[in-house]
Every structure is written in structure tokens, then in C-alpha cells.
mmCIF file of C-alpha atoms and ligand atoms in Angstrom:
data_model
loop_
_atom_site.group_PDB
_atom_site.id
_atom_site.type_symbol
_atom_site.label_atom_id
_atom_site.label_comp_id
_atom_site.label_asym_id
_atom_site.label_seq_id
_atom_site.Cartn_x
_atom_site.Cartn_y
_atom_site.Cartn_z
ATOM 1 C CA UNK A 42 104.710 88.666 115.947
ATOM 2 C CA UNK A 43 101.330 89.040 114.919
ATOM 3 C CA UNK A 44 101.204 92.559 114.467
ATOM 4 C CA UNK A 45 103.956 92.138 111.859
ATOM 5 C CA UNK A 46 102.222 89.435 110.146
ATOM 6 C CA UNK A 47 99.376 91.537 109.956
ATOM 7 C CA UNK A 48 101.571 94.525 108.729
ATOM 8 C CA UNK A 49 102.806 92.579 105.855
ATOM 9 C CA UNK A 50 99.898 90.886 105.222
ATOM 10 C CA UNK A 51 98.301 94.386 105.380
ATOM 11 C CA UNK A 52 99.968 97.635 104.870
ATOM 12 C CA UNK A 53 103.401 96.765 103.483
ATOM 13 C CA UNK A 54 102.228 97.594 100.071
ATOM 14 C CA UNK A 55 101.629 100.853 100.427
ATOM 15 C CA UNK A 56 103.768 101.864 103.596
ATOM 16 C CA UNK A 57 107.045 99.351 102.688
ATOM 17 C CA UNK A 58 107.766 96.218 104.375
ATOM 18 C CA UNK A 59 110.420 98.478 106.141
ATOM 19 C CA UNK A 60 107.635 101.045 106.729
ATOM 20 C CA UNK A 61 109.692 103.847 104.911
ATOM 21 C CA UNK A 62 106.316 104.542 103.208
ATOM 22 C CA UNK A 63 106.125 105.404 99.497
ATOM 23 C CA UNK A 64 109.296 106.701 97.526
ATOM 24 C CA UNK A 65 108.695 110.773 97.291
ATOM 25 C CA UNK A 66 105.961 110.586 99.985
ATOM 26 C CA UNK A 67 106.097 114.139 100.789
ATOM 27 C CA UNK A 68 105.385 114.982 97.599
ATOM 28 C CA UNK A 69 101.562 114.706 95.727
ATOM 29 C CA UNK A 70 102.409 112.636 92.725
ATOM 30 C CA UNK A 71 100.907 114.171 88.930
ATOM 31 C CA UNK A 72 97.557 112.160 89.614
ATOM 32 C CA UNK A 73 97.123 114.371 93.007
ATOM 33 C CA UNK A 74 96.665 111.328 94.987
ATOM 34 C CA UNK A 75 99.060 111.319 98.347
ATOM 35 C CA UNK A 76 101.509 109.099 98.871
ATOM 36 C CA UNK A 77 101.644 106.458 101.817
ATOM 37 C CA UNK A 78 103.883 108.393 104.618
ATOM 38 C CA UNK A 79 106.331 106.159 106.280
ATOM 39 C CA UNK A 80 105.498 104.157 109.930
ATOM 40 C CA UNK A 81 109.067 104.523 111.149
ATOM 41 C CA UNK A 82 110.669 107.752 112.924
ATOM 42 C CA UNK A 83 111.152 109.438 109.813
ATOM 43 C CA UNK A 84 107.300 110.150 109.287
ATOM 44 C CA UNK A 85 104.530 111.046 111.609
ATOM 45 C CA UNK A 86 102.870 108.120 112.676
ATOM 46 C CA UNK A 87 104.129 108.920 116.059
ATOM 47 C CA UNK A 88 102.645 112.022 115.952
ATOM 48 C CA UNK A 89 98.952 110.782 116.905
ATOM 49 C CA UNK A 90 97.506 109.224 119.576
ATOM 50 C CA UNK A 91 97.307 105.170 119.704
ATOM 51 C CA UNK A 92 93.419 106.036 120.051
ATOM 52 C CA UNK A 93 93.633 107.902 116.997
ATOM 53 C CA UNK A 94 95.637 106.122 115.207
ATOM 54 C CA UNK A 95 92.777 102.804 115.951
ATOM 55 C CA UNK A 96 90.513 105.123 114.365
ATOM 56 C CA UNK A 97 92.298 106.680 111.553
ATOM 57 C CA UNK A 98 92.595 102.878 110.229
ATOM 58 C CA UNK A 99 89.611 101.127 111.276
ATOM 59 C CA UNK A 100 87.440 103.843 110.396
ATOM 60 C CA UNK A 101 89.677 106.092 108.217
ATOM 61 C CA UNK A 102 89.563 109.729 108.002
ATOM 62 C CA UNK A 103 86.084 110.641 109.122
ATOM 63 C CA UNK A 104 85.805 113.855 109.891
ATOM 64 C CA UNK A 105 89.503 115.039 110.171
ATOM 65 C CA UNK A 106 89.270 115.044 105.765
ATOM 66 C CA UNK A 107 88.412 117.899 103.678
ATOM 67 C CA UNK A 108 84.938 117.301 102.288
ATOM 68 C CA UNK A 109 84.840 115.154 98.941
ATOM 69 C CA UNK A 110 88.639 113.743 100.462
ATOM 70 C CA UNK A 111 88.775 109.858 99.247
ATOM 71 C CA UNK A 112 91.299 108.194 100.585
ATOM 72 C CA UNK A 113 93.769 105.355 98.757
ATOM 73 C CA UNK A 114 93.925 103.734 101.987
ATOM 74 C CA UNK A 115 91.387 101.101 102.481
ATOM 75 C CA UNK A 116 89.171 101.442 105.631
ATOM 76 C CA UNK A 117 89.399 98.547 108.073
ATOM 77 C CA UNK A 118 86.578 97.428 109.923
ATOM 78 C CA UNK A 119 85.079 94.811 108.932
ATOM 79 C CA UNK A 120 88.437 92.862 107.177
ATOM 80 C CA UNK A 121 90.345 93.647 110.573
ATOM 81 C CA UNK A 122 89.022 93.309 114.027
ATOM 82 C CA UNK A 123 89.644 95.073 116.720
ATOM 83 C CA UNK A 124 92.901 93.169 118.547
ATOM 84 C CA UNK A 125 94.262 92.384 115.226
ATOM 85 C CA UNK A 126 94.469 96.657 114.197
ATOM 86 C CA UNK A 127 95.858 96.927 118.109
ATOM 87 C CA UNK A 128 98.636 94.738 117.217
ATOM 88 C CA UNK A 129 99.468 96.109 114.040
ATOM 89 C CA UNK A 130 99.725 99.292 115.372
ATOM 90 C CA UNK A 131 102.002 97.908 118.791
ATOM 91 C CA UNK A 132 104.158 96.355 116.099
ATOM 92 C CA UNK A 133 104.673 99.592 114.267
ATOM 93 C CA UNK A 134 104.859 101.084 117.816
ATOM 94 C CA UNK A 135 107.870 98.460 118.230
ATOM 95 C CA UNK A 136 110.057 100.155 115.633
ATOM 96 C CA UNK A 137 110.308 103.621 116.993
ATOM 97 C CA UNK A 138 112.951 105.199 119.751
ATOM 98 C CA UNK A 139 111.948 105.156 122.709
ATOM 99 C CA UNK A 140 111.824 109.010 123.093
ATOM 100 C CA UNK A 141 109.331 108.735 120.054
ATOM 101 C CA UNK A 142 107.153 106.526 121.368
ATOM 102 C CA UNK A 143 107.102 108.640 124.808
ATOM 103 C CA UNK A 144 106.105 111.266 123.270
ATOM 104 C CA UNK A 145 103.112 108.877 121.401
ATOM 105 C CA UNK A 146 102.362 107.691 125.064
ATOM 106 C CA UNK A 147 102.563 111.140 126.313
ATOM 107 C CA UNK A 148 99.671 112.760 124.013
ATOM 108 C CA UNK A 149 97.397 109.799 125.540
ATOM 109 C CA UNK A 150 94.456 111.716 127.388
ATOM 110 C CA UNK A 151 94.934 109.433 130.137
ATOM 111 C CA UNK A 152 98.212 109.818 130.012
ATOM 112 C CA UNK A 153 100.415 107.275 132.651
ATOM 113 C CA UNK A 154 103.564 107.358 133.455
ATOM 114 C CA UNK A 155 104.046 103.858 134.033
ATOM 115 C CA UNK A 156 103.805 102.977 130.319
ATOM 116 C CA UNK A 157 106.988 105.586 129.863
ATOM 117 C CA UNK A 158 109.828 103.321 128.312
ATOM 118 C CA UNK A 159 112.997 102.334 130.753
ATOM 119 C CA UNK A 160 116.024 103.631 130.026
ATOM 120 C CA UNK A 161 117.172 106.738 128.844
ATOM 121 C CA UNK A 162 115.929 108.715 125.687
ATOM 122 C CA UNK A 163 115.206 111.957 124.824
ATOM 123 C CA UNK A 164 112.318 113.760 123.404
ATOM 124 C CA UNK A 165 112.727 113.812 119.580
ATOM 125 C CA UNK A 166 113.178 117.457 118.227
ATOM 126 C CA UNK A 167 109.904 118.396 116.586
ATOM 127 C CA UNK A 168 110.263 122.182 116.203
ATOM 128 C CA UNK A 169 113.659 122.272 113.169
ATOM 129 C CA UNK A 170 113.862 126.003 112.269
ATOM 130 C CA UNK A 171 112.778 126.222 108.501
ATOM 131 C CA UNK A 172 116.080 126.769 106.507
ATOM 132 C CA UNK A 173 116.177 129.942 103.987
HETATM 133 C C1 HEC B 364 96.644 101.014 99.200
HETATM 134 C C2 HEC B 364 97.492 101.620 99.908
HETATM 135 C C3 HEC B 364 97.567 101.556 101.402
HETATM 136 C C4 HEC B 364 96.989 100.383 102.434
HETATM 137 C C5 HEC B 364 97.348 99.290 102.206
HETATM 138 C C6 HEC B 364 97.638 101.039 104.268
HETATM 139 N N1 HEC B 364 97.433 102.091 103.709
HETATM 140 FE FE1 HEC B 364 97.764 103.745 105.765
HETATM 141 N N2 HEC B 364 97.696 105.004 104.188
HETATM 142 C C7 HEC B 364 97.757 105.141 102.706
HETATM 143 C C8 HEC B 364 97.939 106.653 102.182
HETATM 144 C C9 HEC B 364 97.789 107.124 100.867
HETATM 145 C C10 HEC B 364 97.962 107.430 103.299
HETATM 146 C C11 HEC B 364 98.248 108.688 103.613
HETATM 147 C C12 HEC B 364 96.646 109.565 102.751
HETATM 148 C C13 HEC B 364 95.475 109.666 103.728
HETATM 149 O O1 HEC B 364 95.774 109.031 104.999
HETATM 150 O O2 HEC B 364 94.826 109.466 102.753
HETATM 151 C C14 HEC B 364 97.801 107.088 104.523
HETATM 152 C C15 HEC B 364 98.021 107.169 106.033
HETATM 153 C C16 HEC B 364 98.037 106.395 107.290
HETATM 154 C C17 HEC B 364 98.396 106.770 107.967
HETATM 155 C C18 HEC B 364 97.856 107.996 108.727
HETATM 156 C C19 HEC B 364 99.142 108.940 108.664
HETATM 157 C C20 HEC B 364 100.334 108.641 109.889
HETATM 158 O O3 HEC B 364 101.097 107.892 109.238
HETATM 159 O O4 HEC B 364 99.986 109.113 110.746
HETATM 160 C C21 HEC B 364 97.755 106.134 109.125
HETATM 161 C C22 HEC B 364 98.356 105.250 110.534
HETATM 162 C C23 HEC B 364 98.121 104.465 108.265
HETATM 163 N N3 HEC B 364 97.939 104.871 106.815
HETATM 164 C C24 HEC B 364 98.395 103.222 108.604
HETATM 165 C C25 HEC B 364 97.658 101.931 108.157
HETATM 166 C C26 HEC B 364 97.799 100.864 108.602
HETATM 167 C C27 HEC B 364 98.278 99.812 109.753
HETATM 168 C C28 HEC B 364 97.619 100.261 107.621
HETATM 169 C C29 HEC B 364 97.657 98.453 107.548
HETATM 170 C C30 HEC B 364 96.519 97.996 108.570
HETATM 171 C C31 HEC B 364 97.348 100.414 106.167
HETATM 172 N N4 HEC B 364 97.710 101.900 106.559
HETATM 173 C C32 HEC B 364 97.620 100.638 104.907
HETATM 174 C C33 HEC B 364 98.003 104.120 101.728
HETATM 175 C C34 HEC B 364 97.847 103.032 102.148
#
């Protein structure tokens, strides 16, 4: 699969060949650097719409980042073309359980119910009680 090939070449060094992200990704390193999150269902990639992910990979965090923030992640404009970025994101999405994929499809402003996964699935539970 083309998307997988591109993922392994361009993304796996930080996000992991198994999509598990960098070890300890939820904490910031002593150098203050944010670590690469997982791209499987244990991360939060599926919580962003396809168009949001596309823009993020192509152009970087842009206006969403705090002023002066420099991401460790390269900007892929000029390095991957649009179809490469779509292929890599399709590969990542293909690894999610169908309920996670459904959640992402529903974020699309042009939501098309025909794109929803077939079969039985449940939406992921994203509002979990904070342990005290
Ligand atoms: C040099 C390391 C590095 C490489 C290579 C890299 N990333 Fe990242 N990526 C990061 C880090 C660190 C973050 C979190 C901090 C940030 O976003 O600035 C991140 C964040 C992300 C996010 C936003 C968080 C999320 O999961 O929603 C996406 C999407 C993403 N990367 C996709 C990719 C894709 C696709 C590739 C390959 C085409 C890639 N990255 C290559 C380091 C990297």
C-alpha cells in the first residue's frame, strides 16, 4: 500500500512504525520538546477531520500553534504532493477501529453518511471521568 510505504519512510521515525508514537508521548521531555503522539486509536489523530489533518501535515500547525512555537515535525509542502499526503492519512485511518473512523467522518463539515463504515461498531467513549 502506497500510504504505508510513505508512512514508513516519512513519519515512522517519530510516530513509530507501529503508530504508537514516542515512548512517554503524554509528557514533555526535560528539553521542553513535545513528543510525537501515536496515530493509532490510543492517540488523538482520529479526533481531527481529514481536512484538518491534511492542512496540518502539509503546512504545519499554522495559526493553531502558540506564537513562537516551532514544531519538531517537518512541514511536508514541497516534500510530499497532495496525493501522497492523502495516501498516508488514508493508511493511518485504515488502522483505526470502525467506530473511531466513524467519529472522524462525522467531523467533516460536508458529512456524507454514505462514507460511514459498514457493519456493527460503537463510537469511542471520549468523555471519561477524571480519576480522583
Ligand atoms: C521529526 C519527527 C516527526 C516526523 C518525521 C513526523 N512528525 Fe508528526 N508530529 C511530531 C510531533 C513532535 C508532533 C506533536 C507536536 C506538534 O504537533 O508540534 C506531531 C504531530 C502530528 C500530528 C498532530 C497530532 C495528531 O495526531 O493529531 C499529525 C496529524 C502528524 N504529526 C502527522 C504526521 C505525518 C502524517 C507524518 C509523516 C508524513 C509525520 N507526522 C512526521 C513529530 C514528527
